[in-house]
Structure formats: C-alpha cells, structure tokens
Amino acid sequence: MKKTIWLDNAATSFPKPDAVAAAVENYIRHIGATMGRSSYEAAQDAGLTAYTLRESFCRLFRFDRPDHVILTAGATMGLNMILQGLLKPGDHCIVTSMEHNAVMRPLTQLQKQGVTFDRIPCGTCGIPDPADILPLIRPETRLVLVTHASNVSGGIIDIEAIGRICAARGIFFAVDAAQTAGHLPVDFAGAQLSALCVPGHKGLLGPQGIGALLLAPELAAVLTPLITGGTGSASDSEDQPRFMPDRFESGTANMPGIYGLSAALTFLEDKGIAAVRSHELALTEQFLTGLSDIPGIRVPGPAGAMDRAGVVSVDFTERDNAECAYRLEKEFGILTRCGLHCAPAAHRTLGTFPQGTVRFSFSFFNTPGEIDAALHAIRHISSGER
Ligand SMILES: Cc1ncc(COP(=O)(O)O)c(C=O)c1O
C-alpha cells in the first residue's frame, strides 16, 4: 500500500494499536468460543474478556454498573435502542440542530408514528446555549438527546449543563459520544446521564462492528429491547430475561470485536485520556493556526481548539470541495472525508449546506509533521496551483 496520511479519524480511526490486531488474531486462532453459551475453558475466557471490557468502560466513563454496559454493534445501534425503545406516540424529544443521521433518521421515522421533536438552535458556530432548551420542554418531553461533539465542526457541547437541566425536571438525558469517546474525558456520573452511546472503532481505537450503550438503571427499567432472542441464560423461558445485560444482548456476540476493543481500551488506559486529549489538542491548535492565513477557505465551528474535539472542516470557497479532497489524496496522499458527513442539519446550521466541507480529523497516532503536510497541501490547492 502507498504511504498515506490518515486524517479521517472522525469516520474511523486508523491505524489501531498493534495489541488490537494481536487480540483479534488470538481470538480467531486460539479461542473461538462465544460468551455465555458453554462452560468449557475457552467460553469462560470469552465471558471474562467481555466482563473485563464492561469494567474498562466503567472506568473510562465514570460509570459504576458493569452489568448495565450493553455491548452493541456501534453508536448507531445504541442510539436506535434508546430512541425506538423509549419513545411512544405522543412523546416529545429534544435534540440539537447539529445531530448526525444516526439520531435524525430514527427520529424522523418515529415522527411518522406520532412522536414529536424539537431542535435546540445552535447558531452558526454550532454550539447550543443550554438555556435554550428551557422553552422547548413540554409536559410530554421524555428524552433529551445530544451529540457531545459535532462530527462536522468538532464543536463540544456542554453536556454537564444540559444534564443539570434534565435531572432537575426528571427528563431522560442521552448523549451520542461518537466523536468524544477516547478523545476527551466523558463523565457519565458528572453529566447525570441516563444513557451514553459510543462506537468502538473511532476514538476508542477498536475494530468496526462493536460499541457500547451505558444505561442508567432507571432508563433500563422502562426501555423496551429492540432485539430479543437467545441469550444463553434463562433458557427454560420464552420470555426475554429482565436481568442485565442479557435483557439487551440477544444473539451471538461479536467476539473478535470484544477481544479487539478490550485490548484497545487497555491501550487507552495505559496512555491516559488526558494525554490523548493534550496531544490531539496540540495538533488541532497547530492546524487552526496554520489555516488562519490561508486565503480562499472558510473554517466553520468554534474559533478555539479548546472548544473542539480534533475535527476541523474546511470549505474551499472558490473551488469544488470534492475535487480538493480528491487532489489531497492523489497529489499528497492525505485521506480526508468530503461531503455532508451524514449530518445535513449540522451543515445547514454551519452554513455549509449543500456544498459540504472537506473534513480533517485527528487521532493519537497523528504527528505535527502530518499536520504541516496537510497545511502545505491546503495552501497549494487553495492557491489554484497545479
Ligand atoms: C456524531 C456521530 N454519531 C453517530 C455516529 C454513528 O457511529 P457508527 O457508524 O459507529 O454507528 C457517527 C459516525 O460517524 C457520528 O459521527
């Protein structure tokens, strides 16, 4: 493979720690068993690894119930489990104007069945004022669901402030941490969350197809499981078990994903989220500073790196963004993502709809030299040189 610079970590992180590939290979070659299905040694290893993973999630997100960490296929699945499992006709939900389609598509489908929703306006910089939720709350408001950071601008939303508003009114509060998990501290207890949805393959540095939904017991008690079926437990009954996590984990689990993600979380714990954040913050600062004197581009979202996850969108105002992304790859080996990033509402909010943007997104493995290379390439493309 040609040497490239991967700046598409908001879509999926690459590379992964070596230990992740080793753990997946070890599982495929030497373990092979499914958790909770048999009692031989390999099955016990599988069960123990899954439990260890739940405990790692608890430490990472300050959550105290490993049995309420549901292993999912990713953020989309967790978000669907919350939205479709909770909201009934007549219920009302509040989201922001920056949400990903992983939230907006299930919500739009539910709207056709009688669920209503409102969006907190976020202004052109894409960050809502938490107080703007207050006029949207109605007696039938059952859920507030917000992204922790935009996958288009990287703008970080103050979930602690929103959590206080929801807790004071007894409204369930769920957070989509697809762009913050593994990148910055996410505090389930501190933000008084009812649910946290995370993918394993982005900032958590694990493989695709595995993620988690952390569920507060009060929400777990009223949530209807989206998928029911075999759990390997309570096999004498045709009723879905009420106990956790089995209530929400039917079917054979993604065991290679569980082994890989477990190794990834161990890697992250060793490094420390504070160190990851400080590295990515420095890269984001370097990138924003470098962009500030390049003509012919617009950078939507907050001005300061502190207010962003490591995600920066660039709109080449005098060129075609898709062609710019193509040239970044072909001429400079720089991999980005161009378009609307499954978040049309966010682009409408930021004023970049329908042209979209070229998104640059960073991980722990990126270096200052790679940021310099990206800045050089953007300057070259924006100047119109060939
Ligand atoms: C903000 C946000 N939410 C949800 C998702 C969906 O994550 P997944 O594709 O891992 O289910 C993404 C992925 O791009 C995202 O950026």
GROMACS .gro file of C-alpha atoms and ligand atoms in nm:
model
  402
    1MET     CA    1   0.000   0.000   0.000
    2LYS     CA    2   0.115   0.355  -0.083
    3LYS     CA    3   0.216   0.558   0.225
    4THR     CA    4  -0.068   0.788   0.321
    5ILE     CA    5  -0.158   1.033   0.595
    6TRP     CA    6  -0.483   0.928   0.762
    7LEU     CA    7  -0.681   1.236   0.863
    8ASP     CA    8  -1.020   1.066   0.858
    9ASN     CA    9  -1.035   0.956   1.219
   10ALA     CA   10  -1.384   1.100   1.272
   11ALA     CA   11  -1.510   0.836   1.027
   12THR     CA   12  -1.296   0.557   1.169
   13SER     CA   13  -0.957   0.561   1.337
   14PHE     CA   14  -0.650   0.421   1.167
   15PRO     CA   15  -0.403   0.283   1.250
   16LYS     CA   16  -0.507   0.079   1.553
   17PRO     CA   17  -0.269  -0.017   1.835
   18ASP     CA   18  -0.076  -0.337   1.750
   19ALA     CA   19  -0.234  -0.505   2.053
   20VAL     CA   20  -0.578  -0.476   1.889
   21ALA     CA   21  -0.478  -0.680   1.583
   22ALA     CA   22  -0.298  -0.930   1.810
   23ALA     CA   23  -0.607  -0.973   2.031
   24VAL     CA   24  -0.841  -1.028   1.734
   25GLU     CA   25  -0.597  -1.278   1.582
   26ASN     CA   26  -0.556  -1.459   1.913
   27TYR     CA   27  -0.933  -1.491   1.945
   28ILE     CA   28  -0.981  -1.616   1.588
   29ARG     CA   29  -0.690  -1.861   1.603
   30HIS     CA   30  -0.698  -1.985   1.961
   31ILE     CA   31  -1.024  -1.908   2.144
   32GLY     CA   32  -1.322  -1.928   1.910
   33ALA     CA   33  -1.589  -1.962   2.180
   34THR     CA   34  -1.891  -1.740   2.249
   35MET     CA   35  -1.950  -1.585   2.588
   36GLY     CA   36  -2.240  -1.714   2.796
   37ARG     CA   37  -2.305  -2.022   2.583
   38SER     CA   38  -2.097  -2.307   2.732
   39SER     CA   39  -1.880  -2.377   3.033
   40TYR     CA   40  -1.556  -2.502   2.878
   41GLU     CA   41  -1.241  -2.303   2.938
   42ALA     CA   42  -1.248  -2.107   2.611
   43ALA     CA   43  -1.607  -1.996   2.675
   44GLN     CA   44  -1.506  -1.881   3.023
   45ASP     CA   45  -1.219  -1.683   2.872
   46ALA     CA   46  -1.471  -1.520   2.635
   47GLY     CA   47  -1.707  -1.435   2.923
   48LEU     CA   48  -1.423  -1.296   3.130
   49THR     CA   49  -1.295  -1.081   2.843
   50ALA     CA   50  -1.643  -0.937   2.789
   51TYR     CA   51  -1.676  -0.864   3.160
   52THR     CA   52  -1.331  -0.702   3.168
   53LEU     CA   53  -1.439  -0.486   2.875
   54ARG     CA   54  -1.753  -0.374   3.062
   55GLU     CA   55  -1.534  -0.282   3.360
   56SER     CA   56  -1.297  -0.084   3.137
   57PHE     CA   57  -1.595   0.112   3.004
   58CYS     CA   58  -1.698   0.188   3.361
   59ARG     CA   59  -1.354   0.325   3.450
   60LEU     CA   60  -1.327   0.522   3.126
   61PHE     CA   61  -1.666   0.692   3.157
   62ARG     CA   62  -1.707   0.706   3.538
   63PHE     CA   63  -1.999   0.466   3.546
   64ASP     CA   64  -2.049   0.220   3.829
   65ARG     CA   65  -2.261  -0.058   3.678
   66PRO     CA   66  -2.066  -0.306   3.457
   67ASP     CA   67  -2.387  -0.510   3.423
   68HIS     CA   68  -2.551  -0.203   3.261
   69VAL     CA   69  -2.284  -0.173   2.990
   70ILE     CA   70  -2.459  -0.319   2.684
   71LEU     CA   71  -2.226  -0.432   2.406
   72THR     CA   72  -2.367  -0.310   2.075
   73ALA     CA   73  -2.265  -0.304   1.710
   74GLY     CA   74  -2.178   0.067   1.737
   75ALA     CA   75  -2.316   0.410   1.820
   76THR     CA   76  -2.599   0.383   1.566
   77MET     CA   77  -2.734   0.071   1.730
   78GLY     CA   78  -2.724   0.221   2.081
   79LEU     CA   79  -2.896   0.539   1.961
   80ASN     CA   80  -3.170   0.334   1.793
   81MET     CA   81  -3.212   0.125   2.108
   82ILE     CA   82  -3.276   0.442   2.309
   83LEU     CA   83  -3.497   0.625   2.061
   84GLN     CA   84  -3.705   0.330   1.942
   85GLY     CA   85  -3.710   0.154   2.277
   86LEU     CA   86  -3.830   0.456   2.473
   87LEU     CA   87  -4.039   0.693   2.261
   88LYS     CA   88  -4.408   0.614   2.207
   89PRO     CA   89  -4.671   0.806   2.007
   90GLY     CA   90  -4.742   1.132   2.192
   91ASP     CA   91  -4.392   1.153   2.344
   92HIS     CA   92  -4.166   1.452   2.273
   93CYS     CA   93  -3.790   1.455   2.231
   94ILE     CA   94  -3.536   1.737   2.220
   95VAL     CA   95  -3.217   1.719   2.011
   96THR     CA   96  -2.976   1.984   1.879
   97SER     CA   97  -2.953   2.122   1.528
   98MET     CA   98  -2.612   1.950   1.497
   99GLU     CA   99  -2.716   1.584   1.513
  100HIS     CA  100  -2.589   1.302   1.295
  101ASN     CA  101  -2.837   1.098   1.090
  102ALA     CA  102  -2.784   0.814   1.339
  103VAL     CA  103  -3.017   1.027   1.554
  104MET     CA  104  -3.222   1.213   1.293
  105ARG     CA  105  -3.325   0.916   1.079
  106PRO     CA  106  -3.470   0.707   1.363
  107LEU     CA  107  -3.636   1.021   1.499
  108THR     CA  108  -3.786   1.109   1.161
  109GLN     CA  109  -3.917   0.752   1.135
  110LEU     CA  110  -4.069   0.781   1.484
  111GLN     CA  111  -4.225   1.115   1.388
  112LYS     CA  112  -4.436   0.927   1.133
  113GLN     CA  113  -4.573   0.722   1.425
  114GLY     CA  114  -4.672   1.023   1.636
  115VAL     CA  115  -4.352   1.115   1.822
  116THR     CA  116  -4.267   1.486   1.807
  117PHE     CA  117  -3.931   1.656   1.843
  118ASP     CA  118  -3.765   1.996   1.859
  119ARG     CA  119  -3.410   2.100   1.782
  120ILE     CA  120  -3.215   2.333   2.009
  121PRO     CA  121  -3.085   2.604   1.773
  122CYS     CA  122  -2.705   2.615   1.769
  123GLY     CA  123  -2.618   2.939   1.588
  124THR     CA  124  -2.367   2.949   1.305
  125CYS     CA  125  -2.082   2.828   1.525
  126GLY     CA  126  -2.275   2.509   1.605
  127ILE     CA  127  -2.276   2.522   1.985
  128PRO     CA  128  -2.609   2.549   2.169
  129ASP     CA  129  -2.670   2.763   2.475
  130PRO     CA  130  -2.803   2.505   2.725
  131ALA     CA  131  -3.061   2.761   2.849
  132ASP     CA  132  -3.224   2.745   2.505
  133ILE     CA  133  -3.359   2.403   2.598
  134LEU     CA  134  -3.588   2.551   2.859
  135PRO     CA  135  -3.856   2.698   2.628
  136LEU     CA  136  -3.867   2.369   2.433
  137ILE     CA  137  -3.953   2.150   2.732
  138ARG     CA  138  -4.315   2.031   2.746
  139PRO     CA  139  -4.502   1.804   2.987
  140GLU     CA  140  -4.467   1.520   2.736
  141THR     CA  141  -4.089   1.565   2.687
  142ARG     CA  142  -3.945   1.221   2.761
  143LEU     CA  143  -3.591   1.248   2.631
  144VAL     CA  144  -3.316   1.498   2.554
  145LEU     CA  145  -3.052   1.350   2.324
  146VAL     CA  146  -2.748   1.549   2.214
  147THR     CA  147  -2.419   1.485   2.044
  148HIS     CA  148  -2.120   1.552   2.271
  149ALA     CA  149  -1.920   1.694   1.981
  150SER     CA  150  -2.018   1.760   1.622
  151ASN     CA  151  -1.876   1.524   1.363
  152VAL     CA  152  -1.866   1.819   1.119
  153SER     CA  153  -1.710   2.103   1.322
  154GLY     CA  154  -1.578   1.919   1.627
  155GLY     CA  155  -1.761   2.177   1.845
  156ILE     CA  156  -1.803   2.044   2.200
  157ILE     CA  157  -2.141   2.075   2.369
  158ASP     CA  158  -2.166   2.140   2.744
  159ILE     CA  159  -2.335   1.815   2.849
  160GLU     CA  160  -2.290   1.885   3.221
  161ALA     CA  161  -2.510   2.197   3.193
  162ILE     CA  162  -2.774   2.011   2.989
  163GLY     CA  163  -2.759   1.721   3.237
  164ARG     CA  164  -2.843   1.957   3.525
  165ILE     CA  165  -3.149   2.089   3.339
  166CYS     CA  166  -3.274   1.736   3.261
  167ALA     CA  167  -3.207   1.598   3.609
  168ALA     CA  168  -3.397   1.885   3.772
  169ARG     CA  169  -3.703   1.804   3.558
  170GLY     CA  170  -3.686   1.423   3.560
  171ILE     CA  171  -3.625   1.401   3.183
  172PHE     CA  172  -3.405   1.119   3.049
  173PHE     CA  173  -3.078   1.252   2.905
  174ALA     CA  174  -2.881   1.056   2.644
  175VAL     CA  175  -2.550   1.153   2.481
  176ASP     CA  176  -2.402   1.048   2.149
  177ALA     CA  177  -2.029   1.039   2.226
  178ALA     CA  178  -1.924   0.909   1.884
  179GLN     CA  179  -1.675   1.195   1.844
  180THR     CA  180  -1.553   1.224   2.202
  181ALA     CA  181  -1.519   0.871   2.341
  182GLY     CA  182  -1.146   0.801   2.362
  183HIS     CA  183  -1.061   1.160   2.266
  184LEU     CA  184  -1.164   1.355   2.576
  185PRO     CA  185  -1.297   1.284   2.921
  186VAL     CA  186  -1.664   1.177   2.917
  187ASP     CA  187  -1.817   1.162   3.264
  188PHE     CA  188  -2.141   0.964   3.289
  189ALA     CA  189  -2.191   1.047   3.657
  190GLY     CA  190  -2.081   1.411   3.628
  191ALA     CA  191  -2.318   1.485   3.339
  192GLN     CA  192  -2.603   1.296   3.515
  193LEU     CA  193  -2.660   1.085   3.205
  194SER     CA  194  -2.934   0.829   3.151
  195ALA     CA  195  -2.754   0.678   2.851
  196LEU     CA  196  -2.425   0.707   2.666
  197CYS     CA  197  -2.377   0.566   2.315
  198VAL     CA  198  -2.025   0.501   2.186
  199PRO     CA  199  -1.872   0.332   1.882
  200GLY     CA  200  -1.562   0.117   1.937
  201HIS     CA  201  -1.395   0.193   1.604
  202LYS     CA  202  -1.335   0.569   1.627
  203GLY     CA  203  -1.153   0.731   1.922
  204LEU     CA  204  -1.163   0.409   2.123
  205LEU     CA  205  -0.926   0.260   1.859
  206GLY     CA  206  -1.102  -0.077   1.839
  207PRO     CA  207  -1.232  -0.272   1.539
  208GLN     CA  208  -1.551  -0.194   1.347
  209GLY     CA  209  -1.883  -0.352   1.447
  210ILE     CA  210  -1.850  -0.320   1.824
  211GLY     CA  211  -1.951  -0.042   2.063
  212ALA     CA  212  -2.142   0.013   2.384
  213LEU     CA  213  -2.453   0.161   2.535
  214LEU     CA  214  -2.417   0.256   2.901
  215LEU     CA  215  -2.762   0.261   3.059
  216ALA     CA  216  -2.869   0.412   3.391
  217PRO     CA  217  -3.087   0.161   3.582
  218GLU     CA  218  -3.389   0.399   3.577
  219LEU     CA  219  -3.383   0.406   3.197
  220ALA     CA  220  -3.304   0.034   3.162
  221ALA     CA  221  -3.615  -0.041   3.369
  222VAL     CA  222  -3.852   0.125   3.119
  223LEU     CA  223  -3.671   0.061   2.790
  224THR     CA  224  -3.822  -0.197   2.553
  225PRO     CA  225  -3.548  -0.414   2.398
  226LEU     CA  226  -3.522  -0.355   2.024
  227ILE     CA  227  -3.397  -0.707   1.962
  228THR     CA  228  -3.496  -1.013   2.160
  229GLY     CA  229  -3.378  -1.372   2.132
  230GLY     CA  230  -3.130  -1.621   2.271
  231THR     CA  231  -2.904  -1.502   2.549
  232GLY     CA  232  -2.767  -1.835   2.673
  233SER     CA  233  -2.937  -1.757   3.006
  234ALA     CA  234  -3.284  -1.846   3.149
  235SER     CA  235  -3.323  -2.092   2.861
  236ASP     CA  236  -3.631  -2.252   3.019
  237SER     CA  237  -3.832  -1.940   2.934
  238GLU     CA  238  -3.956  -1.794   2.605
  239ASP     CA  239  -3.974  -1.451   2.770
  240GLN     CA  240  -3.683  -1.210   2.733
  241PRO     CA  241  -3.485  -1.203   3.063
  242ARG     CA  242  -3.534  -0.892   3.275
  243PHE     CA  243  -3.181  -0.904   3.419
  244MET     CA  244  -2.890  -0.707   3.278
  245PRO     CA  245  -2.707  -0.704   3.047
  246ASP     CA  246  -2.889  -1.006   2.894
  247ARG     CA  247  -3.212  -0.810   2.852
  248PHE     CA  248  -3.049  -0.604   2.577
  249GLU     CA  249  -2.791  -0.850   2.437
  250SER     CA  250  -2.959  -1.120   2.228
  251GLY     CA  251  -2.785  -1.333   1.967
  252THR     CA  252  -2.425  -1.443   1.933
  253ALA     CA  253  -2.196  -1.154   2.022
  254ASN     CA  254  -1.920  -1.004   1.808
  255MET     CA  255  -1.643  -1.187   1.997
  256PRO     CA  256  -1.349  -1.079   1.773
  257GLY     CA  257  -1.470  -0.722   1.826
  258ILE     CA  258  -1.492  -0.772   2.202
  259TYR     CA  259  -1.134  -0.904   2.221
  260GLY     CA  260  -1.005  -0.625   1.996
  261LEU     CA  261  -1.188  -0.348   2.179
  262SER     CA  262  -1.077  -0.482   2.514
  263ALA     CA  263  -0.713  -0.455   2.402
  264ALA     CA  264  -0.782  -0.105   2.266
  265LEU     CA  265  -0.925   0.017   2.597
  266THR     CA  266  -0.625  -0.126   2.783
  267PHE     CA  267  -0.401   0.072   2.545
  268LEU     CA  268  -0.601   0.391   2.610
  269GLU     CA  269  -0.597   0.340   2.985
  270ASP     CA  270  -0.219   0.296   2.974
  271LYS     CA  271  -0.175   0.619   2.779
  272GLY     CA  272  -0.444   0.807   2.974
  273ILE     CA  273  -0.725   1.009   2.816
  274ALA     CA  274  -0.567   1.333   2.944
  275ALA     CA  275  -0.251   1.259   2.743
  276VAL     CA  276  -0.454   1.169   2.433
  277ARG     CA  277  -0.654   1.492   2.465
  278SER     CA  278  -0.347   1.707   2.512
  279HIS     CA  279  -0.178   1.552   2.204
  280GLU     CA  280  -0.487   1.594   1.984
  281LEU     CA  281  -0.548   1.945   2.119
  282ALA     CA  282  -0.195   2.049   2.022
  283LEU     CA  283  -0.249   1.910   1.669
  284THR     CA  284  -0.584   2.089   1.639
  285GLU     CA  285  -0.431   2.417   1.759
  286GLN     CA  286  -0.143   2.381   1.511
  287PHE     CA  287  -0.390   2.310   1.229
  288LEU     CA  288  -0.626   2.600   1.312
  289THR     CA  289  -0.336   2.843   1.346
  290GLY     CA  290  -0.194   2.730   1.012
  291LEU     CA  291  -0.532   2.761   0.840
  292SER     CA  292  -0.588   3.114   0.969
  293ASP     CA  293  -0.378   3.285   0.700
  294ILE     CA  294  -0.469   3.066   0.403
  295PRO     CA  295  -0.690   3.259   0.159
  296GLY     CA  296  -0.992   3.103  -0.014
  297ILE     CA  297  -1.110   2.882   0.268
  298ARG     CA  298  -1.369   2.904   0.545
  299VAL     CA  299  -1.345   2.704   0.867
  300PRO     CA  300  -1.687   2.665   1.030
  301GLY     CA  301  -1.723   2.599   1.402
  302PRO     CA  302  -1.564   2.740   1.716
  303ALA     CA  303  -1.250   2.953   1.672
  304GLY     CA  304  -1.052   2.795   1.958
  305ALA     CA  305  -0.912   2.441   1.962
  306MET     CA  306  -1.020   2.403   2.327
  307ASP     CA  307  -1.384   2.414   2.216
  308ARG     CA  308  -1.338   2.132   1.964
  309ALA     CA  309  -1.266   1.764   1.951
  310GLY     CA  310  -0.990   1.701   1.694
  311VAL     CA  311  -1.222   1.761   1.399
  312VAL     CA  312  -1.187   2.056   1.160
  313SER     CA  313  -1.393   2.110   0.846
  314VAL     CA  314  -1.263   2.323   0.563
  315ASP     CA  315  -1.483   2.482   0.296
  316PHE     CA  316  -1.278   2.578  -0.012
  317THR     CA  317  -1.495   2.875  -0.103
  318GLU     CA  318  -1.351   2.923  -0.451
  319ARG     CA  319  -1.322   2.559  -0.554
  320ASP     CA  320  -1.514   2.237  -0.557
  321ASN     CA  321  -1.467   2.063  -0.220
  322ALA     CA  322  -1.491   1.715  -0.373
  323GLU     CA  323  -1.215   1.798  -0.619
  324CYS     CA  324  -1.000   1.936  -0.337
  325ALA     CA  325  -1.040   1.613  -0.137
  326TYR     CA  326  -0.953   1.415  -0.450
  327ARG     CA  327  -0.637   1.623  -0.504
  328LEU     CA  328  -0.542   1.588  -0.137
  329GLU     CA  329  -0.531   1.215  -0.186
  330LYS     CA  330  -0.391   1.192  -0.537
  331GLU     CA  331  -0.120   1.459  -0.506
  332PHE     CA  332  -0.038   1.447  -0.134
  333GLY     CA  333  -0.156   1.108  -0.005
  334ILE     CA  334  -0.379   1.282   0.252
  335LEU     CA  335  -0.701   1.099   0.333
  336THR     CA  336  -0.997   1.311   0.443
  337ARG     CA  337  -1.372   1.291   0.408
  338CYS     CA  338  -1.566   1.523   0.182
  339GLY     CA  339  -1.939   1.596   0.165
  340LEU     CA  340  -2.213   1.622   0.426
  341HIS     CA  341  -2.079   1.357   0.669
  342CYS     CA  342  -2.427   1.207   0.734
  343ALA     CA  343  -2.519   1.530   0.913
  344PRO     CA  344  -2.719   1.759   0.681
  345ALA     CA  345  -2.869   1.950   0.975
  346ALA     CA  346  -2.522   2.034   1.107
  347HIS     CA  347  -2.419   2.170   0.767
  348ARG     CA  348  -2.740   2.377   0.747
  349THR     CA  349  -2.657   2.518   1.092
  350LEU     CA  350  -2.297   2.599   0.996
  351GLY     CA  351  -2.392   2.746   0.656
  352THR     CA  352  -2.212   2.477   0.455
  353PHE     CA  353  -2.518   2.309   0.301
  354PRO     CA  354  -2.537   2.184   0.028
  355GLN     CA  355  -2.171   2.214  -0.074
  356GLY     CA  356  -2.043   2.034   0.236
  357THR     CA  357  -1.682   2.051   0.352
  358VAL     CA  358  -1.353   1.863   0.345
  359ARG     CA  359  -1.315   1.724   0.696
  360PHE     CA  360  -0.976   1.672   0.865
  361SER     CA  361  -0.986   1.468   1.185
  362PHE     CA  362  -0.703   1.361   1.412
  363SER     CA  363  -0.610   1.075   1.637
  364PHE     CA  364  -0.344   0.992   1.894
  365PHE     CA  365  -0.129   0.849   1.615
  366ASN     CA  366  -0.110   1.167   1.405
  367THR     CA  367   0.203   1.382   1.427
  368PRO     CA  368   0.285   1.755   1.395
  369GLY     CA  369   0.470   1.671   1.072
  370GLU     CA  370   0.147   1.532   0.923
  371ILE     CA  371  -0.040   1.849   1.019
  372ASP     CA  372   0.229   2.056   0.845
  373ALA     CA  373   0.193   1.837   0.536
  374ALA     CA  374  -0.185   1.893   0.536
  375LEU     CA  375  -0.141   2.270   0.573
  376HIS     CA  376   0.109   2.276   0.287
  377ALA     CA  377  -0.132   2.080   0.067
  378ILE     CA  378  -0.431   2.303   0.152
  379ARG     CA  379  -0.228   2.616   0.077
  380HIS     CA  380  -0.119   2.471  -0.257
  381ILE     CA  381  -0.470   2.361  -0.362
  382SER     CA  382  -0.637   2.679  -0.245
  383SER     CA  383  -0.387   2.893  -0.441
  384GLY     CA  384  -0.504   2.728  -0.762
  385GLU     CA  385  -0.157   2.596  -0.847
  386ARG     CA  386  -0.135   2.268  -1.035
  387LIG     C1  387  -2.177   1.211   1.583
  387LIG     C2  388  -2.194   1.070   1.533
  387LIG     N1  389  -2.296   0.995   1.579
  387LIG     C3  390  -2.314   0.868   1.540
  387LIG     C4  391  -2.229   0.809   1.450
  387LIG     C5  392  -2.252   0.667   1.409
  387LIG     O1  393  -2.150   0.584   1.452
  387LIG     P1  394  -2.140   0.432   1.396
  387LIG     O2  395  -2.132   0.444   1.247
  387LIG     O3  396  -2.015   0.379   1.455
  387LIG     O4  397  -2.261   0.361   1.441
  387LIG     C6  398  -2.122   0.883   1.398
  387LIG     C7  399  -2.032   0.822   1.296
  387LIG     O5  400  -1.987   0.883   1.204
  387LIG     C8  401  -2.104   1.016   1.442
  387LIG     O6  402  -2.003   1.090   1.396
   0.00000   0.00000   0.00000
